[in-house]
């Protein structure tokens, strides 16, 4: 029994490692290198960058460590596909000129790699599994790494039909000697339809009309959030603001003088994260940290006067660990949010408490921390934003493809990272400032999926 428990803990640790997506970014001359792309703010200074560079490309986008085929967990494989889709949307919206996969094809463990920095790819080469294979070996001769004792490639222990039903890998491709992972299909929604010469259009998933009780993911008649487990609730993820969607990515609890949120591990245990007490030097905003960490921020909730129309408490979150008169606020992105606009991913920061963005509406019932900082026409315009772990579950990007070889003039890519289906209305703004948008279509997108709409 003890050995069984130890093995279960080891498996859970490996699974968490596979799901863990740490951000490391570098910039080189005319390219942008992004290993394990997970955040939305890494490209927010594109205006100043583009003054010096005529072209900016993301050239090293990948996810580490190992491959979905080797790990053998559909959650990891699908999670990485969704992260790829999110990263492409975010980079193109910020002004990047394109996207290049770091590796299109790798061997079963994510190599070859001379420093054992094994990563994932849309396609995994398994020539030894091809129907025409004669004497192919599992690992190619040029792969110098040898599996250590206890290391296994989980995909090698499954039949092609099991891999098809369990992991979504088409058996016909395995017969041809390759494993086509979900990441390939997610990337295809961009590469097939957003052709060279396309330009991004302003596009943002807004909030549903009707207030906090009618959000996209909030269950009808409930105050609890929807969307499923929040895998963004982990150390190192940026704290940002986006239009409210009623999901676990925008659900906060004020406890122990902390704004806390949670994710569940493989055992169903809650893992608590909270805001750091300082702004990250590289990214320019506040990141998440463990609730028990020394760098966790502490806040005193200062109540402000509220009007009859305010359903939630009007508050300021004043820090107690730093200098006096410093509160939680919002820093607009340097590029104005790019194609997302100012409400798409502005950063949470600490600033003087008399700053306009230091005012928040907090509801302990819904867990929403809402700001009207961008509500230039007042709250009735539905232009509020919610404090968010990283980015929302439901995202979209629009592109003008009229001057390209694409099949249509406009392409809209919709991405749903949640565990719930989502209804949406695709609409275009009208000329009148206070006129409602003009609806083009009403549709829905299933849980954990991506859609491309051609207009």
Coordinates of C-alpha atoms in Angstrom, one line a residue:
X1 CA 0.0 0.0 0.0
X2 CA 2.8 2.4 0.9
X3 CA 4.6 1.7 -2.5
X4 CA 1.2 2.3 -4.3
X5 CA 0.8 5.6 -2.6
X6 CA 4.4 6.6 -3.5
X7 CA 3.7 5.7 -7.1
X8 CA 0.5 7.7 -7.1
X9 CA 2.3 10.8 -5.8
X10 CA 5.1 10.3 -8.4
X11 CA 2.5 10.1 -11.2
X12 CA 0.7 13.2 -9.9
X13 CA 4.0 15.1 -9.7
X14 CA 4.8 14.2 -13.3
X15 CA 1.3 15.2 -14.4
X16 CA 1.5 18.6 -12.6
X17 CA 4.9 19.1 -14.2
X18 CA 3.3 18.4 -17.6
X19 CA 0.6 20.9 -16.9
X20 CA 2.9 23.5 -15.5
X21 CA 3.6 26.1 -18.1
X22 CA 6.4 28.5 -17.0
X23 CA 7.0 31.6 -19.1
X24 CA 10.5 32.4 -20.3
X25 CA 10.9 34.9 -23.0
X26 CA 13.8 36.5 -24.9
X27 CA 14.0 39.0 -27.7
X28 CA 16.6 38.8 -30.6
X29 CA 16.9 41.4 -33.2
X30 CA 14.0 40.7 -35.6
X31 CA 12.4 37.8 -33.8
X32 CA 10.7 37.0 -30.5
X33 CA 11.5 33.8 -28.7
X34 CA 8.8 32.3 -26.5
X35 CA 9.3 29.0 -24.7
X36 CA 6.1 27.7 -23.1
X37 CA 4.0 30.8 -24.1
X38 CA 1.4 31.4 -21.5
X39 CA 1.0 35.1 -20.8
X40 CA -0.7 37.9 -22.7
X41 CA 1.5 40.9 -21.7
X42 CA 4.9 39.8 -23.1
X43 CA 4.3 41.7 -26.4
X44 CA 2.5 44.8 -25.0
X45 CA 5.3 47.2 -25.8
X46 CA 5.1 46.5 -29.6
X47 CA 4.7 50.2 -30.5
X48 CA 8.2 51.0 -29.3
X49 CA 9.6 47.8 -30.6
X50 CA 8.2 48.3 -34.1
X51 CA 9.8 51.8 -34.3
X52 CA 13.1 50.0 -34.3
X53 CA 12.2 46.8 -36.2
X54 CA 10.4 46.4 -39.5
X55 CA 9.3 42.8 -38.8
X56 CA 8.7 40.9 -35.5
X57 CA 8.2 37.1 -35.5
X58 CA 7.7 34.6 -32.8
X59 CA 10.2 31.9 -33.8
X60 CA 10.6 29.6 -30.9
X61 CA 7.1 28.8 -29.6
X62 CA 6.9 25.4 -27.8
X63 CA 5.9 23.6 -24.6
X64 CA 8.2 21.6 -22.3
X65 CA 9.0 19.1 -21.1
X66 CA 8.7 15.9 -23.1
X67 CA 5.8 15.2 -25.5
X68 CA 2.1 14.5 -25.0
X69 CA 2.7 11.0 -26.6
X70 CA 5.4 10.2 -24.0
X71 CA 3.4 11.6 -21.0
X72 CA 0.3 9.7 -22.1
X73 CA -2.2 12.2 -20.6
X74 CA -4.9 13.7 -22.8
X75 CA -5.3 16.6 -20.4
X76 CA -1.6 17.6 -20.9
X77 CA -1.8 17.1 -24.7
X78 CA -5.0 19.2 -25.0
X79 CA -3.8 21.8 -22.5
X80 CA -0.8 22.4 -24.6
X81 CA -2.9 22.7 -27.8
X82 CA -5.1 25.3 -26.1
X83 CA -2.0 27.2 -24.9
X84 CA -0.7 27.3 -28.4
X85 CA -4.0 28.7 -29.7
X86 CA -4.1 31.3 -26.9
X87 CA -0.4 32.3 -27.5
X88 CA -1.0 32.7 -31.3
X89 CA -4.1 34.9 -30.7
X90 CA -2.3 37.0 -28.1
X91 CA 0.9 37.5 -30.2
X92 CA -1.0 38.5 -33.3
X93 CA -3.3 40.8 -31.4
X94 CA -0.3 42.5 -29.9
X95 CA 1.2 43.2 -33.3
X96 CA 3.5 40.4 -34.1
X97 CA 3.9 39.8 -37.9
X98 CA 3.6 36.0 -37.7
X99 CA 4.1 32.8 -35.9
X100 CA 6.7 30.0 -36.4
X101 CA 6.5 26.7 -34.6
X102 CA 9.8 25.9 -32.9
X103 CA 9.6 22.3 -33.9
X104 CA 7.1 20.7 -36.3
X105 CA 8.3 17.1 -35.8
X106 CA 10.2 15.6 -32.9
X107 CA 11.0 12.1 -31.7
X108 CA 8.9 10.4 -29.0
X109 CA 10.6 12.1 -26.0
X110 CA 10.9 15.5 -27.7
X111 CA 14.3 15.4 -29.1
X112 CA 16.9 15.2 -30.4
X113 CA 18.4 17.9 -28.2
X114 CA 22.0 18.2 -27.2
X115 CA 21.2 19.7 -23.8
X116 CA 18.3 17.3 -22.9
X117 CA 15.9 20.2 -23.1
X118 CA 13.1 18.1 -24.5
X119 CA 9.9 19.8 -25.7
X120 CA 6.7 19.0 -27.5
X121 CA 5.7 19.4 -31.1
X122 CA 2.5 19.1 -33.3
X123 CA 3.8 15.9 -34.8
X124 CA 5.8 13.1 -33.2
X125 CA 7.8 10.8 -35.4
X126 CA 7.2 7.1 -34.7
X127 CA 8.6 5.3 -37.8
X128 CA 8.9 2.0 -35.9
X129 CA 5.1 1.9 -35.7
X130 CA 4.5 2.4 -39.4
X131 CA 2.9 -0.5 -41.2
X132 CA 5.8 -0.6 -43.6
X133 CA 8.4 -0.6 -40.8
X134 CA 11.1 -3.3 -41.0
X135 CA 13.9 -2.7 -38.6
X136 CA 13.2 0.8 -37.2
X137 CA 14.1 1.3 -33.6
X138 CA 12.2 3.3 -31.0
X139 CA 14.8 6.0 -30.7
X140 CA 16.8 7.3 -33.7
X141 CA 20.6 6.8 -33.9
X142 CA 21.1 10.6 -33.6
X143 CA 19.3 10.7 -30.3
X144 CA 22.1 10.4 -27.7
X145 CA 19.8 10.5 -24.7
X146 CA 19.0 7.1 -23.2
X147 CA 16.0 6.6 -21.0
X148 CA 16.9 6.3 -17.3
X149 CA 15.7 3.5 -15.1
X150 CA 12.0 4.0 -14.4
X151 CA 11.4 6.4 -17.4
X152 CA 8.9 5.2 -19.9
X153 CA 7.2 6.5 -23.0
X154 CA 3.5 5.9 -22.2
X155 CA 2.4 6.0 -25.8
X156 CA 4.5 2.9 -26.6
X157 CA 2.3 0.8 -24.3
X158 CA -1.0 1.6 -26.1
X159 CA -2.4 0.3 -29.3
X160 CA -3.1 2.7 -32.1
X161 CA -6.8 2.3 -31.5
X162 CA -6.5 3.1 -27.8
X163 CA -4.4 6.1 -28.6
X164 CA -7.1 7.2 -31.0
X165 CA -9.9 6.9 -28.4
X166 CA -7.8 8.0 -25.4
X167 CA -5.6 10.7 -26.8
X168 CA -7.3 11.7 -30.0
X169 CA -4.4 10.5 -32.3
X170 CA -5.8 9.3 -35.6
X171 CA -4.7 5.6 -36.1
X172 CA -4.3 6.1 -39.8
X173 CA -1.4 8.5 -39.2
X174 CA 0.2 6.1 -36.7
X175 CA 0.1 3.5 -39.5
X176 CA 2.1 6.0 -41.6
X177 CA 4.7 6.4 -38.8
X178 CA 3.6 9.7 -37.2
X179 CA 1.5 10.8 -34.2
X180 CA -0.5 13.9 -35.0
X181 CA -1.3 15.7 -31.7
X182 CA -4.1 18.1 -30.9
X183 CA -1.6 21.0 -31.2
X184 CA -1.4 20.4 -34.9
X185 CA -5.1 20.9 -35.4
X186 CA -5.3 24.0 -33.2
X187 CA -2.4 25.6 -35.1
X188 CA -4.2 24.7 -38.4
X189 CA -7.1 27.0 -37.5
X190 CA -4.7 29.9 -38.0
X191 CA -2.2 28.6 -40.7
X192 CA -5.0 27.4 -43.0
X193 CA -7.2 30.5 -42.9
X194 CA -5.2 33.5 -41.6
X195 CA -3.0 33.6 -44.7
X196 CA 0.2 35.8 -45.3
X197 CA -0.8 39.4 -45.8
X198 CA -3.7 39.2 -43.3
X199 CA -4.1 42.0 -40.7
X200 CA -5.7 41.8 -37.2
X201 CA -9.0 43.6 -36.6
X202 CA -10.2 44.9 -33.3
X203 CA -11.9 42.0 -31.6
X204 CA -12.7 41.2 -27.9
X205 CA -15.1 38.8 -26.2
X206 CA -17.3 41.2 -24.1
X207 CA -19.5 40.5 -21.2
X208 CA -23.1 39.3 -21.5
X209 CA -25.8 42.0 -20.8
X210 CA -27.7 41.7 -17.6
X211 CA -24.9 42.0 -14.9
X212 CA -23.1 39.6 -12.7
X213 CA -25.8 36.9 -12.7
X214 CA -25.9 36.5 -16.5
X215 CA -22.2 36.0 -17.3
X216 CA -21.2 33.6 -20.0
X217 CA -20.1 30.7 -17.8
X218 CA -22.1 31.4 -14.5
X219 CA -24.7 28.7 -14.0
X220 CA -28.2 30.0 -14.3
X221 CA -29.6 31.1 -11.0
X222 CA -26.3 30.5 -9.2
X223 CA -23.6 32.8 -7.7
X224 CA -20.9 30.3 -8.1
X225 CA -18.5 30.5 -11.1
X226 CA -18.4 28.2 -14.1
X227 CA -15.8 27.1 -16.6
X228 CA -14.3 24.2 -14.6
X229 CA -10.9 23.9 -13.0
X230 CA -8.7 27.0 -13.3
X231 CA -5.3 25.8 -14.4
X232 CA -4.2 29.4 -14.6
X233 CA -4.2 29.6 -10.8
X234 CA -0.5 28.8 -10.5
X235 CA 2.6 30.7 -9.5
X236 CA 4.1 33.0 -12.1
X237 CA 0.9 33.7 -14.0
X238 CA 0.1 37.4 -14.6
X239 CA -2.9 39.1 -12.9
X240 CA -4.8 41.1 -15.5
X241 CA -8.2 42.5 -16.2
X242 CA -10.6 41.4 -19.0
X243 CA -14.4 41.7 -19.6
X244 CA -16.3 39.6 -17.0
X245 CA -17.3 36.0 -18.0
X246 CA -18.4 34.5 -14.6
X247 CA -15.7 31.9 -14.6
X248 CA -13.2 30.4 -12.1
X249 CA -10.5 32.5 -13.7
X250 CA -12.2 35.6 -12.3
X251 CA -13.3 34.2 -8.9
X252 CA -11.6 35.6 -5.8
X253 CA -12.0 35.1 -2.1
X254 CA -10.8 37.6 0.5
X255 CA -9.2 35.5 3.3
X256 CA -6.3 36.1 5.6
X257 CA -5.9 39.6 4.2
X258 CA -5.3 38.0 0.8
X259 CA -7.1 38.0 -2.5
X260 CA -7.0 34.2 -3.0
X261 CA -8.0 31.9 -5.8
X262 CA -7.6 28.1 -6.4
X263 CA -7.0 25.2 -8.7
X264 CA -7.5 21.5 -8.1
X265 CA -4.8 19.0 -8.5
X266 CA -5.2 15.4 -9.6
X267 CA -6.4 14.4 -6.1
X268 CA -9.1 17.0 -5.9
X269 CA -7.1 19.1 -3.4
X270 CA -7.3 22.9 -3.5
X271 CA -4.0 24.6 -4.2
X272 CA -4.2 28.3 -3.2
X273 CA -2.5 31.2 -5.0
X274 CA -2.6 34.9 -4.4
X275 CA -1.2 38.2 -5.6
X276 CA 2.5 39.0 -5.0
X277 CA 3.4 42.1 -3.1
X278 CA 5.4 43.7 -5.9
X279 CA 5.3 44.2 -9.6
X280 CA 7.4 41.9 -11.8
X281 CA 10.3 43.8 -13.3
X282 CA 10.2 42.0 -16.7
X283 CA 6.5 41.8 -17.3
X284 CA 5.5 45.1 -15.6
X285 CA 2.5 43.7 -13.6
X286 CA 1.7 41.6 -10.5
X287 CA 2.1 37.8 -10.7
X288 CA 0.5 35.0 -8.7
X289 CA 2.4 33.3 -5.9
X290 CA 1.6 30.6 -3.3
X291 CA -0.6 31.8 -0.5
X292 CA 2.0 30.8 2.1
X293 CA 4.9 32.4 0.2
X294 CA 6.9 35.2 1.8
X295 CA 6.2 37.5 -1.2
X296 CA 2.4 37.2 -0.9
X297 CA 0.6 40.5 -0.7
X298 CA -1.6 41.5 2.3
X299 CA -4.5 43.9 1.8
X300 CA -6.8 45.9 4.0
X301 CA -10.2 46.4 2.4
X302 CA -11.1 50.0 2.6
X303 CA -14.9 50.6 2.0
X304 CA -15.8 53.5 -0.2
X305 CA -19.3 55.2 -0.6
X306 CA -21.6 53.3 -2.9
X307 CA -24.6 54.5 -4.9
X308 CA -28.1 52.9 -5.1
X309 CA -27.1 51.2 -8.4
X310 CA -24.1 49.5 -6.9
X311 CA -24.8 45.8 -6.2
X312 CA -21.4 45.0 -4.9
X313 CA -19.3 46.7 -2.3
X314 CA -17.2 49.6 -3.5
X315 CA -13.7 49.1 -2.1
X316 CA -10.0 49.8 -2.3
X317 CA -7.4 47.1 -1.6
X318 CA -4.7 48.8 0.4
X319 CA -1.5 46.9 0.8
X320 CA -0.2 46.4 4.3
X321 CA 3.3 45.2 3.5
X322 CA 4.7 48.0 1.4
X323 CA 4.8 51.8 1.8
X324 CA 1.7 53.6 3.0
X325 CA -1.0 54.7 0.6
X326 CA -0.5 52.1 -2.0
X327 CA -3.4 50.1 -3.5
X328 CA -4.3 47.6 -6.1
X329 CA -4.9 49.3 -9.4
X330 CA -4.7 49.0 -13.2
X331 CA -1.9 49.8 -15.7
X332 CA -3.1 50.0 -19.3
X333 CA -0.9 48.1 -21.8
X334 CA 1.8 50.2 -23.6
X335 CA 0.2 49.4 -27.0
X336 CA -3.4 50.1 -25.8
X337 CA -4.1 46.4 -25.8
X338 CA -3.5 46.0 -29.6
X339 CA -6.3 44.4 -31.4
X340 CA -8.0 43.6 -28.1
X341 CA -8.3 47.2 -27.1
X342 CA -7.7 48.7 -23.7
X343 CA -9.9 46.2 -21.8
X344 CA -8.0 43.2 -23.2
X345 CA -5.3 42.3 -20.7
X346 CA -4.4 45.5 -18.9
X347 CA -2.1 44.7 -15.9
X348 CA -2.8 44.7 -12.2
X349 CA -0.3 46.9 -10.4
X350 CA 0.3 48.7 -7.1
X351 CA -0.1 52.5 -7.3
X352 CA -1.2 55.5 -5.1
X353 CA -4.6 54.9 -3.5
X354 CA -5.9 58.2 -4.9
X355 CA -5.5 56.8 -8.5
X356 CA -8.8 56.4 -10.4
X357 CA -8.2 52.7 -11.0
X358 CA -7.8 51.9 -7.3
X359 CA -11.7 51.8 -7.0
X360 CA -13.1 48.3 -7.3
X361 CA -16.5 46.6 -6.9
X362 CA -16.2 43.4 -4.9
X363 CA -18.9 40.8 -4.3
X364 CA -18.2 38.1 -1.8
X365 CA -21.2 36.2 -3.2
X366 CA -19.9 36.0 -6.8
X367 CA -16.2 36.4 -6.1
X368 CA -15.9 39.1 -8.8
X369 CA -13.5 42.0 -8.4
X370 CA -14.8 44.5 -11.0
X371 CA -13.4 47.8 -12.2
X372 CA -15.2 50.5 -14.1
X373 CA -11.9 52.2 -14.9
X374 CA -12.5 51.9 -18.7
X375 CA -16.2 52.8 -18.5
X376 CA -15.9 56.1 -20.3
X377 CA -19.7 56.3 -20.7
X378 CA -20.6 54.9 -17.3
X379 CA -21.4 51.4 -16.0
X380 CA -24.5 51.1 -18.2
X381 CA -22.3 50.6 -21.2
X382 CA -21.1 47.2 -20.0
X383 CA -17.5 48.2 -20.2
X384 CA -16.4 46.9 -16.8
X385 CA -13.5 44.5 -16.4
X386 CA -12.8 41.7 -13.9
X387 CA -9.6 40.8 -12.1
X388 CA -8.4 37.7 -14.0
X389 CA -5.8 35.0 -13.6
X390 CA -3.9 35.4 -16.8
X391 CA -6.6 35.5 -19.4
X392 CA -10.3 34.4 -19.7
X393 CA -11.5 31.0 -20.9
X394 CA -13.3 32.4 -23.9
X395 CA -11.1 34.3 -26.4
X396 CA -11.4 35.5 -30.0
X397 CA -9.4 37.1 -32.8
X398 CA -10.5 38.6 -36.1
X399 CA -8.4 39.1 -39.2
X400 CA -8.9 41.0 -42.5
X401 CA -7.9 38.5 -45.2
X402 CA -9.4 40.3 -48.2
X403 CA -6.0 40.9 -49.8
X404 CA -4.8 37.3 -49.4
X405 CA -5.3 33.9 -50.9
X406 CA -7.8 33.1 -48.1
X407 CA -11.3 31.8 -48.9
X408 CA -13.0 34.8 -47.3
X409 CA -12.6 38.5 -46.5
X410 CA -12.7 38.1 -42.7
X411 CA -11.7 35.3 -40.5
X412 CA -12.7 35.0 -36.8
X413 CA -11.1 32.4 -34.6
X414 CA -12.9 31.6 -31.3
X415 CA -11.2 29.6 -28.6
X416 CA -12.9 28.0 -25.5
X417 CA -10.5 26.7 -22.9
X418 CA -13.2 26.0 -20.3
X419 CA -15.0 22.7 -19.4
X420 CA -18.4 24.3 -20.3
X421 CA -20.0 25.1 -23.6
X422 CA -20.3 28.8 -24.3
X423 CA -23.0 30.7 -26.3
X424 CA -21.8 33.8 -28.1
X425 CA -23.1 36.5 -30.5
X426 CA -20.8 37.7 -33.3
X427 CA -21.4 41.4 -33.7
X428 CA -19.9 44.5 -35.3
X429 CA -20.1 48.0 -33.9
X430 CA -22.5 50.5 -35.3
X431 CA -21.7 54.1 -36.2
X432 CA -23.7 55.6 -33.3
X433 CA -21.7 55.6 -30.0
X434 CA -24.7 54.5 -27.9
X435 CA -26.3 52.2 -30.5
X436 CA -26.2 48.5 -29.8
X437 CA -23.8 46.4 -32.0
X438 CA -25.1 44.8 -35.2
X439 CA -25.4 41.0 -34.8
X440 CA -24.0 38.9 -37.5
X441 CA -24.7 35.4 -36.1
X442 CA -25.5 33.6 -32.9
X443 CA -23.7 30.4 -32.2
X444 CA -22.1 28.2 -29.5
X445 CA -18.7 26.6 -29.0
X446 CA -18.2 23.3 -27.2
X447 CA -15.9 22.9 -24.2
X448 CA -12.2 22.7 -24.9
X449 CA -12.5 23.5 -28.6
X450 CA -11.6 26.0 -31.3
X451 CA -13.7 27.3 -34.1
X452 CA -12.9 29.3 -37.3
X453 CA -15.6 31.4 -38.8
X454 CA -15.3 32.7 -42.4
X455 CA -17.1 35.9 -43.3

